[in-house]
N, CA, C and O of each residue as an XYZ file, in Angstrom:
824
protein
N      48.813    138.041     57.799
C      50.219    138.034     57.407
C      50.379    137.230     56.112
O      50.060    136.041     56.087
N      50.870    137.861     55.032
C      51.036    137.140     53.762
C      52.004    135.965     53.912
O      53.014    136.058     54.609
N      51.677    134.873     53.249
C      52.538    133.697     53.283
C      52.727    133.162     51.870
O      51.977    133.509     50.958
N      53.737    132.314     51.701
C      53.938    131.622     50.432
C      54.677    130.325     50.719
O      55.274    130.164     51.784
N      54.636    129.405     49.771
C      55.245    128.090     49.954
C      56.253    127.833     48.839
O      55.946    128.022     47.662
N      57.453    127.404     49.211
C      58.493    127.016     48.253
C      59.097    125.699     48.728
O      59.494    125.569     49.885
N      59.162    124.725     47.825
C      59.720    123.407     48.140
C      59.065    122.798     49.383
O      59.724    122.144     50.191
N      57.766    123.026     49.517
C      57.020    122.428     50.613
C      57.121    123.153     51.941
O      56.497    122.731     52.915
N      57.885    124.228     52.009
C      58.032    124.983     53.251
C      57.259    126.284     53.157
O      57.338    126.987     52.150
N      56.510    126.608     54.206
C      55.739    127.844     54.231
C      56.549    128.958     54.891
O      57.130    128.773     55.960
N      56.574    130.104     54.242
C      57.271    131.281     54.748
C      56.248    132.354     55.111
O      55.263    132.550     54.399
N      56.488    133.041     56.216
C      55.596    134.096     56.694
C      56.327    135.430     56.579
O      57.325    135.659     57.262
N      55.831    136.300     55.722
C      56.507    137.577     55.498
C      56.194    138.561     56.622
O      55.111    138.536     57.208
N      57.159    139.421     56.907
C      57.020    140.389     57.987
C      56.195    141.593     57.540
O      56.264    142.011     56.384
N      55.418    142.142     58.466
C      54.649    143.348     58.166
C      55.548    144.573     58.121
O      55.292    145.512     57.367
N      56.595    144.562     58.925
C      57.498    145.707     59.011
C      58.930    145.217     59.170
O      59.176    144.149     59.731
N      59.865    146.004     58.672
C      61.282    145.669     58.825
C      61.915    146.391     60.007
O      63.108    146.227     60.262
N      61.135    147.187     60.731
C      61.670    147.994     61.832
C      62.367    147.118     62.866
O      61.786    146.160     63.376
N      63.614    147.456     63.169
C      64.367    146.740     64.189
C      64.911    145.394     63.768
O      65.455    144.664     64.596
N      64.776    145.046     62.491
C      65.192    143.716     62.043
C      66.715    143.611     61.987
O      67.382    144.426     61.350
N      67.257    142.593     62.664
C      68.691    142.282     62.624
C      68.840    140.767     62.697
O      68.184    140.117     63.511
N      69.691    140.206     61.856
C      69.997    138.780     61.966
C      71.412    138.520     61.483
O      71.971    139.280     60.693
N      71.976    137.430     61.976
C      73.299    137.000     61.552
C      73.203    135.593     60.975
O      72.412    134.768     61.433
N      74.016    135.340     59.976
C      73.994    134.019     59.379
C      74.874    133.970     58.142
O      75.815    134.750     57.993
N      74.549    133.040     57.262
C      75.350    132.803     56.058
C      74.666    133.440     54.852
O      73.488    133.193     54.590
N      75.414    134.255     54.128
C      74.927    134.848     52.885
C      75.429    134.032     51.702
O      76.517    133.459     51.744
N      74.624    133.987     50.649
C      75.028    133.379     49.385
C      74.752    134.396     48.282
O      74.309    135.511     48.560
N      75.012    134.014     47.027
C      74.721    134.945     45.937
C      74.128    134.196     44.750
O      74.322    132.991     44.592
N      73.397    134.946     43.915
C      72.796    134.353     42.719
C      73.009    135.277     41.537
O      73.153    136.489     41.697
N      73.028    134.680     40.323
C      73.379    135.488     39.171
C      72.849    134.981     37.853
O      71.670    135.170     37.555
N      73.705    134.326     37.033
C      73.362    134.014     35.639
C      72.047    133.271     35.446
O      71.327    133.539     34.484
N      71.723    132.349     36.333
C      70.513    131.546     36.156
C      69.240    132.388     36.213
O      68.217    132.020     35.636
N      69.312    133.527     36.917
C      68.121    134.358     37.104
C      68.231    135.709     36.407
O      67.294    136.507     36.453
N      69.360    135.972     35.767
C      69.583    137.265     35.118
C      68.528    137.521     34.043
O      68.295    136.679     33.175
N      67.899    138.682     34.111
C      66.886    139.055     33.134
C      65.486    138.577     33.462
O      64.531    138.928     32.768
N      65.350    137.778     34.512
C      64.025    137.298     34.909
C      63.406    138.250     35.931
O      64.099    139.078     36.523
N      62.107    138.124     36.127
C      61.424    139.004     37.062
C      61.685    138.590     38.505
O      61.736    137.405     38.836
N      61.849    139.610     39.356
C      61.972    139.365     40.789
C      60.576    139.225     41.388
O      59.572    139.374     40.692
N      60.527    138.941     42.673
C      59.238    138.714     43.332
C      58.363    139.958     43.382
O      57.145    139.845     43.524
N      58.961    141.150     43.269
C      58.127    142.358     43.258
C      57.923    142.905     41.849
O      57.489    144.044     41.677
N      58.242    142.084     40.831
C      57.926    142.438     39.457
C      59.001    143.178     38.702
O      58.813    143.487     37.526
N      60.130    143.475     39.335
C      61.231    144.136     38.646
C      62.052    143.105     37.870
O      61.894    141.900     38.068
N      62.914    143.577     37.002
C      63.787    142.680     36.238
C      65.115    142.546     36.975
O      65.769    143.544     37.279
N      65.506    141.316     37.256
C      66.751    141.073     37.992
C      67.954    141.297     37.092
O      68.057    140.720     36.009
N      68.858    142.140     37.556
C      70.119    142.399     36.869
C      71.237    142.026     37.828
O      71.464    142.715     38.823
N      71.932    140.942     37.531
C      72.956    140.454     38.459
C      74.119    141.425     38.595
O      74.911    141.312     39.531
N      74.236    142.381     37.671
C      75.333    143.341     37.703
C      74.975    144.617     38.454
O      75.745    145.577     38.455
N      73.814    144.628     39.089
C      73.412    145.738     39.938
C      73.278    145.254     41.378
O      73.078    144.067     41.635
N      73.392    146.196     42.308
C      73.325    145.864     43.731
C      71.878    145.599     44.132
O      71.035    146.492     44.059
N      71.595    144.375     44.554
C      70.262    144.022     45.045
C      70.387    142.746     45.866
O      71.470    142.176     45.991
N      69.258    142.307     46.425
C      69.296    141.104     47.260
C      67.918    140.477     47.350
O      66.901    141.101     47.045
N      67.918    139.224     47.778
C      66.683    138.483     48.031
C      66.664    138.056     49.492
O      67.690    137.678     50.057
N      65.479    138.123     50.096
C      65.305    137.695     51.486
C      63.962    136.987     51.594
O      63.001    137.391     50.939
N      63.875    135.938     52.410
C      62.636    135.156     52.436
C      61.451    135.832     53.108
O      60.309    135.515     52.777
N      61.682    136.760     54.049
C      60.548    137.270     54.830
C      60.449    138.783     54.945
O      59.389    139.280     55.328
N      61.486    139.536     54.636
C      61.413    140.990     54.768
C      60.416    141.580     53.767
O      60.251    141.038     52.674
N      59.749    142.683     54.125
C      58.849    143.341     53.164
C      59.617    143.772     51.918
O      60.797    144.112     51.991
N      58.936    143.755     50.779
C      59.547    144.198     49.522
C      58.976    145.552     49.129
O      57.756    145.696     49.043
N      59.834    146.563     48.883
C      61.291    146.507     49.070
C      61.683    146.891     50.497
O      60.923    147.556     51.201
N      62.864    146.471     50.910
C      63.475    146.879     52.176
C      64.947    147.146     51.913
O      65.602    146.407     51.178
N      65.462    148.209     52.518
C      66.899    148.465     52.440
C      67.576    147.851     53.665
O      67.106    148.012     54.792
N      68.674    147.152     53.433
C      69.418    146.546     54.539
C      70.899    146.868     54.398
O      71.427    147.007     53.294
N      71.545    146.982     55.543
C      73.004    147.098     55.560
C      73.559    145.711     55.855
O      73.252    145.118     56.889
N      74.373    145.202     54.946
C      74.956    143.869     55.100
C      76.430    144.031     55.443
O      77.179    144.684     54.715
N      76.840    143.433     56.555
C      78.228    143.510     57.008
C      78.885    142.146     56.879
O      78.364    141.148     57.375
N      80.026    142.109     56.214
C      80.846    140.900     56.173
C      81.549    140.793     57.524
O      82.450    141.579     57.818
N      81.144    139.831     58.343
C      81.651    139.731     59.706
C      83.090    139.234     59.769
O      83.718    139.287     60.827
N      83.611    138.758     58.662
C      85.002    138.301     58.645
C      85.969    139.424     58.279
O      87.155    139.358     58.601
N      85.456    140.462     57.603
C      86.333    141.552     57.159
C      85.895    142.928     57.644
O      86.695    143.863     57.655
N      84.630    143.061     58.046
C      84.104    144.357     58.439
C      83.566    145.176     57.281
O      83.011    146.253     57.499
N      83.714    144.695     56.058
C      83.225    145.426     54.883
C      81.696    145.485     54.903
O      81.038    144.524     55.301
N      81.135    146.626     54.470
C      79.689    146.815     54.495
C      79.170    147.310     53.148
O      79.865    148.012     52.414
N      77.924    146.924     52.842
C      77.217    147.476     51.695
C      75.757    147.678     52.087
O      75.244    147.017     52.991
N      75.100    148.601     51.393
C      73.658    148.788     51.545
C      72.994    148.246     50.288
O      73.364    148.619     49.175
N      72.019    147.372     50.464
C      71.338    146.771     49.318
C      69.832    146.927     49.472
O      69.309    147.061     50.579
N      69.162    146.908     48.348
C      67.699    146.967     48.323
C      67.176    145.555     48.073
O      67.496    144.938     47.057
N      66.380    145.056     48.991
C      65.796    143.718     48.861
C      64.550    143.821     47.988
O      63.590    144.505     48.341
N      64.574    143.134     46.845
C      63.433    143.192     45.927
C      63.008    141.810     45.436
O      62.251    141.692     44.472
N      63.500    140.763     46.107
C      63.218    139.409     45.637
C      63.106    138.468     46.829
O      63.485    138.813     47.948
N      62.576    137.273     46.570
C      62.455    136.248     47.601
C      63.556    135.202     47.440
O      63.985    134.895     46.328
N      63.994    134.674     48.553
C      65.068    133.705     48.609
C      65.999    134.122     49.741
O      65.731    135.133     50.389
N      67.061    133.403     50.005
C      67.418    132.112     49.414
C      66.574    130.991     50.015
O      66.069    131.111     51.131
N      66.429    129.905     49.264
C      65.636    128.785     49.738
C      66.492    127.568     50.069
O      65.969    126.480     50.312
N      67.804    127.757     50.077
C      68.713    126.726     50.584
C      68.732    126.827     52.101
O      68.780    127.926     52.653
N      68.696    125.703     52.765
C      68.628    125.684     54.224
C      69.826    126.398     54.841
O      70.953    126.296     54.356
N      69.554    127.119     55.919
C      70.581    127.815     56.696
C      71.308    128.906     55.914
O      72.512    129.102     56.077
N      70.564    129.616     55.062
C      71.059    130.825     54.414
C      70.111    131.963     54.782
O      68.897    131.767     54.836
N      70.660    133.154     55.035
C      69.802    134.252     55.492
C      69.532    135.294     54.418
O      68.528    136.001     54.498
N      70.403    135.411     53.408
C      70.197    136.408     52.360
C      70.926    135.956     51.104
O      71.994    135.347     51.175
N      70.334    136.263     49.947
C      70.941    135.995     48.644
C      71.299    137.337     48.015
O      70.422    138.173     47.798
N      72.563    137.546     47.725
C      73.017    138.794     47.124
C      73.153    138.645     45.616
O      73.453    137.561     45.116
N      72.931    139.734     44.895
C      73.229    139.715     43.466
C      74.737    139.543     43.285
O      75.509    139.734     44.225
N      75.146    139.184     42.078
C      76.574    138.999     41.808
C      77.356    140.265     42.123
O      78.442    140.206     42.700
N      76.796    141.416     41.739
C      77.480    142.687     41.991
C      77.611    142.953     43.484
O      78.658    143.408     43.944
N      76.556    142.673     44.243
C      76.595    142.901     45.688
C      77.589    141.962     46.362
O      78.332    142.373     47.253
N      77.601    140.697     45.934
C      78.535    139.729     46.514
C      79.979    140.104     46.214
O      80.864    139.930     47.052
N      80.207    140.620     45.008
C      81.555    141.060     44.638
C      81.998    142.215     45.521
O      83.123    142.229     46.021
N      81.113    143.178     45.709
C      81.451    144.353     46.514
C      81.675    143.978     47.976
O      82.502    144.587     48.656
N      80.938    142.975     48.460
C      81.076    142.562     49.857
C      82.269    141.631     50.061
O      82.695    141.400     51.193
N      82.805    141.097     48.961
C      83.998    140.262     49.057
C      83.734    138.794     49.302
O      84.580    138.105     49.872
N      82.546    138.284     48.874
C      82.265    136.864     49.090
C      82.090    136.109     47.777
O      81.727    134.932     47.788
N      82.342    136.759     46.660
C      82.056    136.146     45.361
C      82.896    134.891     45.130
O      82.391    133.909     44.586
N      84.158    134.903     45.530
C      85.036    133.763     45.264
C      84.655    132.552     46.107
O      84.617    131.429     45.604
N      84.373    132.779     47.389
C      84.016    131.676     48.283
C      82.600    131.180     48.030
O      82.293    130.012     48.270
N      81.735    132.071     47.544
C      80.348    131.692     47.293
C      79.426    131.946     48.464
O      78.213    132.061     48.289
N      79.989    132.034     49.660
C      79.214    132.325     50.862
C      80.032    133.234     51.770
O      81.235    133.409     51.576
N      79.364    133.807     52.758
C      80.059    134.639     53.729
C      79.244    134.753     54.999
O      78.022    134.608     54.978
N      79.924    135.014     56.110
C      79.257    135.221     57.393
C      78.897    136.695     57.501
O      79.768    137.560     57.406
N      77.622    136.980     57.699
C      77.161    138.362     57.611
C      76.206    138.726     58.736
O      75.614    137.868     59.391
N      76.079    140.035     58.932
C      74.974    140.595     59.702
C      74.097    141.366     58.732
O      74.595    142.139     57.914
N      72.794    141.158     58.823
C      71.818    141.856     57.988
C      70.987    142.747     58.905
O      70.347    142.263     59.839
N      71.002    144.048     58.636
C      70.291    145.006     59.486
C      69.425    145.914     58.613
O      69.935    146.601     57.728
N      68.123    145.914     58.862
C      67.222    146.774     58.093
C      67.473    148.232     58.451
O      67.700    148.567     59.614
N      67.429    149.102     57.435
C      67.647    150.528     57.661
C      66.559    151.322     56.957
O      65.878    150.819     56.064
N      66.411    152.567     57.375
C      65.492    153.499     56.731
C      66.337    154.534     56.004
O      66.913    155.411     56.648
N      66.427    154.454     54.665
C      67.291    155.390     53.934
C      66.848    156.839     54.051
O      67.608    157.751     53.725
N      65.622    157.057     54.513
C      65.124    158.419     54.679
C      65.491    159.046     56.007
O      65.134    160.193     56.279
N      66.213    158.288     56.846
C      66.605    158.799     58.162
C      68.119    158.700     58.322
O      68.608    157.793     58.995
N      68.864    159.615     57.717
C      70.326    159.587     57.855
C      70.748    159.891     59.286
O      70.012    160.514     60.051
N      71.941    159.438     59.627
C      72.468    159.713     60.959
C      71.978    158.766     62.023
O      72.254    158.975     63.204
N      71.248    157.714     61.636
C      70.725    156.762     62.608
C      71.530    155.461     62.614
O      71.041    154.434     63.084
N      72.745    155.498     62.101
C      73.517    154.274     61.953
C      73.984    153.737     63.304
O      74.472    154.500     64.138
N      73.836    152.426     63.527
C      74.347    151.809     64.754
C      75.855    151.639     64.658
O      76.422    151.805     63.578
N      76.519    151.310     65.764
C      77.960    151.042     65.699
C      78.258    149.912     64.717
O      77.498    148.950     64.609
N      79.366    150.042     64.009
C      79.754    149.024     63.043
C      80.130    147.736     63.766
O      80.942    147.772     64.691
N      79.552    146.585     63.364
C      79.905    145.323     64.026
C      81.394    145.036     63.895
O      82.004    145.317     62.863
N      81.966    144.476     64.946
C      83.371    144.116     64.906
C      83.560    142.857     64.064
O      82.769    141.920     64.174
N      84.599    142.823     63.222
C      84.876    141.593     62.471
C      85.088    140.418     63.417
O      85.634    140.584     64.508
N      84.661    139.244     63.003
C      84.824    138.055     63.827
C      85.768    137.081     63.135
O      85.928    137.103     61.914
N      86.365    136.257     63.913
C      87.186    135.172     63.382
C      86.871    133.932     64.214
O      87.755    133.164     64.594
N      85.586    133.769     64.479
C      85.148    132.741     65.403
C      84.643    131.485     64.734
O      85.063    131.126     63.634
N      83.737    130.830     65.421
C      83.295    129.505     65.028
C      81.815    129.498     64.671
O      81.073    130.433     64.973
N      81.414    128.418     64.023
C      80.019    128.186     63.679
C      79.491    127.032     64.527
O      80.177    126.032     64.739
N      78.270    127.189     65.001
C      77.598    126.134     65.745
C      76.265    125.829     65.065
O      75.686    126.685     64.397
N      75.792    124.604     65.243
C      74.489    124.207     64.727
C      73.545    124.048     65.910
O      73.728    123.166     66.750
N      72.541    124.905     65.970
C      71.558    124.786     67.048
C      70.536    123.727     66.672
O      69.963    123.757     65.582
N      70.315    122.790     67.588
C      69.430    121.660     67.306
C      68.195    121.654     68.200
O      67.361    120.754     68.104
N      68.078    122.647     69.061
C      66.891    122.714     69.908
C      67.012    123.807     70.943
O      68.116    124.205     71.316
N      65.861    124.298     71.413
C      65.799    125.287     72.489
C      64.639    124.884     73.393
O      63.500    124.780     72.940
N      64.930    124.659     74.667
C      63.959    124.041     75.563
C      63.792    124.843     76.848
O      64.757    125.374     77.397
N      62.558    124.919     77.312
C      62.292    125.543     78.595
C      62.695    124.649     79.752
O      63.041    125.137     80.828
N      62.654    123.345     79.536
C      63.017    122.370     80.561
C      64.445    121.895     80.305
O      64.710    121.306     79.257
N      65.370    122.135     81.234
C      66.759    121.712     81.010
C      66.910    120.205     80.826
O      67.870    119.753     80.202
N      65.972    119.423     81.363
C      66.044    117.970     81.189
C      65.882    117.599     79.717
O      66.529    116.669     79.235
N      65.023    118.321     79.006
C      64.845    118.065     77.576
C      66.106    118.446     76.796
O      66.473    117.782     75.826
N      66.758    119.521     77.232
C      68.012    119.921     76.592
C      69.075    118.844     76.790
O      69.817    118.522     75.861
N      69.148    118.294     77.985
C      70.131    117.239     78.245
C      69.816    115.980     77.441
O      70.723    115.270     77.005
N      68.526    115.708     77.248
C      68.141    114.540     76.451
C      68.593    114.703     75.002
O      69.085    113.751     74.396
N      68.430    115.907     74.440
C      68.891    116.154     73.078
C      70.410    116.088     73.008
O      70.969    115.568     72.042
N      71.068    116.607     74.015
C      72.527    116.538     74.077
C      72.997    115.082     74.028
O      73.950    114.751     73.323
N      72.321    114.222     74.782
C      72.668    112.804     74.784
C      72.376    112.134     73.460
O      73.122    111.255     73.027
N      71.293    112.541     72.810
C      70.942    111.964     71.509
C      72.000    112.298     70.466
O      72.386    111.442     69.670
N      72.467    113.540     70.472
C      73.498    113.954     69.517
C      74.774    113.143     69.735
O      75.416    112.720     68.774
N      75.136    112.930     70.994
C      76.350    112.173     71.289
C      76.215    110.715     70.857
O      77.143    110.146     70.281
N      75.056    110.109     71.135
C      74.890    108.686     70.846
C      74.691    108.407     69.361
O      75.177    107.395     68.856
N      73.980    109.291     68.652
C      73.666    109.030     67.250
C      74.655    109.671     66.281
O      74.862    109.172     65.175
N      75.263    110.777     66.701
C      76.169    111.491     65.801
C      77.626    111.346     66.221
O      78.539    111.569     65.426
N      77.833    110.967     67.485
C      79.199    110.827     67.980
C      79.883    112.149     68.225
O      81.112    112.216     68.246
N      79.100    113.215     68.412
C      79.670    114.534     68.655
C      79.111    115.115     69.946
O      77.983    114.826     70.345
N      79.924    115.935     70.582
C      79.487    116.596     71.795
C      78.688    117.851     71.448
O      78.999    118.557     70.488
N      77.668    118.109     72.236
C      76.871    119.322     72.083
C      76.936    120.105     73.385
O      77.012    119.523     74.467
N      76.906    121.405     73.275
C      76.902    122.243     74.467
C      75.484    122.717     74.745
O      74.663    122.823     73.834
N      75.206    123.000     76.006
C      73.928    123.584     76.400
C      74.194    125.020     76.836
O      74.926    125.263     77.795
N      73.594    125.963     76.123
C      73.763    127.379     76.441
C      72.618    127.790     77.360
O      71.458    127.722     76.955
N      72.917    128.216     78.588
C      71.852    128.563     79.534
C      71.129    129.839     79.133
O      71.634    130.605     78.313
N      69.949    130.075     79.701
C      69.185    131.285     79.374
C      69.972    132.549     79.692
O      70.764    132.593     80.634
N      69.733    133.573     78.883
C      70.381    134.866     79.104
C      69.355    135.966     78.885
O      68.473    135.834     78.036
N      69.463    137.042     79.639
C      68.548    138.155     79.467
C      67.241    137.938     80.212
O      67.105    137.022     81.023
N      66.284    138.811     79.911
C      65.010    138.808     80.635
C      63.877    138.160     79.854
O      62.733    138.160     80.307
N      64.182    137.606     78.685
C      63.147    136.975     77.875
C      62.799    135.592     78.390
O      63.102    135.239     79.530
N      62.160    134.819     77.532
C      61.776    133.467     77.900
C      63.019    132.626     78.178
O      63.979    132.650     77.407
N      62.994    131.884     79.282
C      64.142    131.067     79.679
C      64.229    129.830     78.800
O      63.410    128.918     78.921
N      65.223    129.798     77.912
C      65.411    128.668     77.017
C      66.839    128.143     77.123
O      67.802    128.908     77.160
N      66.948    126.827     77.169
C      68.248    126.167     77.160
C      68.509    125.694     75.730
O      67.814    124.818     75.216
N      69.520    126.287     75.101
C      69.798    126.027     73.690
C      70.886    124.968     73.539
O      71.947    125.049     74.159
N      70.598    123.980     72.706
C      71.547    122.894     72.471
C      72.239    123.150     71.138
O      71.585    123.263     70.101
N      73.566    123.239     71.174
C      74.327    123.593     69.979
C      75.489    122.629     69.774
O      76.204    122.280     70.714
N      75.660    122.209     68.522
C      76.721    121.274     68.147
C      77.827    122.048     67.441
O      77.555    122.931     66.627
N      79.065    121.714     67.755
C      80.194    122.394     67.132
C      81.346    122.489     68.117
O      81.369    121.760     69.109
N      82.302    123.373     67.861
C      82.325    124.362     66.784
C      82.869    123.808     65.470
O      83.567    122.795     65.435
N      82.519    124.522     64.378
C      83.035    124.213     63.055
C      83.732    125.458     62.508
O      83.397    126.586     62.872
N      84.694    125.233     61.637
C      85.525    126.335     61.150
C      85.126    126.855     59.774
O      85.564    127.934     59.375
N      84.302    126.105     59.041
C      83.961    126.540     57.685
C      82.482    126.312     57.414
O      81.834    125.487     58.059
N      81.959    127.062     56.445
C      80.567    126.895     56.040
C      80.352    125.505     55.460
O      79.321    124.879     55.706
N      81.330    125.017     54.684
C      81.190    123.707     54.045
C      81.059    122.595     55.085
O      80.194    121.728     54.966
N      81.909    122.624     56.093
C      81.843    121.610     57.148
C      80.529    121.711     57.913
O      79.917    120.699     58.252
N      80.104    122.942     58.181
C      78.853    123.146     58.909
C      77.670    122.633     58.107
O      76.777    121.991     58.660
N      77.653    122.910     56.808
C      76.575    122.418     55.948
C      76.516    120.892     55.963
O      75.435    120.307     56.032
N      77.684    120.253     55.897
C      77.736    118.790     55.881
C      77.159    118.211     57.166
O      76.359    117.276     57.132
N      77.569    118.773     58.295
C      77.083    118.268     59.574
C      75.603    118.591     59.780
O      74.863    117.786     60.347
N      75.172    119.767     59.321
C      73.758    120.129     59.444
C      72.885    119.170     58.639
O      71.784    118.820     59.063
N      73.381    118.748     57.475
C      72.632    117.790     56.659
C      72.520    116.442     57.371
O      71.473    115.797     57.322
N      73.598    116.019     58.032
C      73.556    114.765     58.795
C      72.530    114.847     59.919
O      71.770    113.907     60.152
N      72.519    115.978     60.609
C      71.591    116.146     61.730
C      70.155    116.227     61.222
O      69.246    115.659     61.829
N      69.949    116.929     60.113
C      68.606    117.007     59.532
C      68.112    115.623     59.137
O      66.918    115.336     59.214
N      69.047    114.760     58.709
C      68.691    113.390     58.364
C      68.200    112.585     59.551
O      67.581    111.535     59.381
N      68.472    113.073     60.751
C      67.979    112.436     61.974
C      66.596    112.955     62.346
O      66.031    112.569     63.369
N      66.052    113.843     61.495
C      64.737    114.412     61.776
C      64.777    115.583     62.737
O      63.774    115.896     63.380
N      65.934    116.236     62.841
C      66.116    117.355     63.766
C      66.246    118.645     62.969
O      67.041    118.722     62.032
N      65.477    119.646     63.333
C      65.564    120.955     62.686
C      66.861    121.640     63.114
O      67.231    121.599     64.287
N      67.552    122.269     62.159
C      68.834    122.903     62.466
C      68.799    124.398     62.172
O      68.033    124.871     61.333
N      69.650    125.124     62.888
C      69.804    126.563     62.679
C      71.253    126.910     62.978
O      71.751    126.610     64.063
N      71.933    127.538     62.029
C      73.356    127.824     62.190
C      73.556    129.126     62.965
O      72.946    130.153     62.667
N      74.429    129.050     63.967
C      74.733    130.175     64.843
C      76.172    130.617     64.601
O      77.079    129.786     64.543
N      76.380    131.927     64.460
C      77.729    132.479     64.359
C      78.174    132.893     65.748
O      77.525    133.712     66.399
N      79.280    132.328     66.198
C      79.782    132.624     67.543
C      80.451    133.991     67.561
O      80.939    134.426     68.604
């Protein structure tokens, strides 16, 4: 499996994009990289629809849905990034404008890999959300460990954390999540505080 390192973190690229779906925070990039080469050797044009993703094969087509408005676009991933913590995809300026996140700078999205050669295979359109953001700080097979992390968050951060019990038929994990938060900015601030405690964070869209 091909790997690469950016800012001291190792990324493992996927062999296939089949079945890939994720939700998280999208950002966009533009003038600083305009005219420079992308990770697959093409020239980045911020005024064209494209995107960067840290692990999807290059190129991959994805359907990006703005979960706050329901607006959708299809973009071709031809670059690596974003490398800011808790971001799932970097859109070109044109793509961010079309998706409606250019003014805010970020947006809550679903990213779903598609095969442009297979029309008529579209899944149901995700329903727009107006919910909350949570910061996941751990997932444990032993509920006692989850409770210990819950107590640590309360004692060191002064915030309550919830424990989400296992669901489905997969591995039984008790997930510890802090929140809810109403904005990306607030979530980023709190995630940075938690990371400063030496805890790995992952932002969850409720």
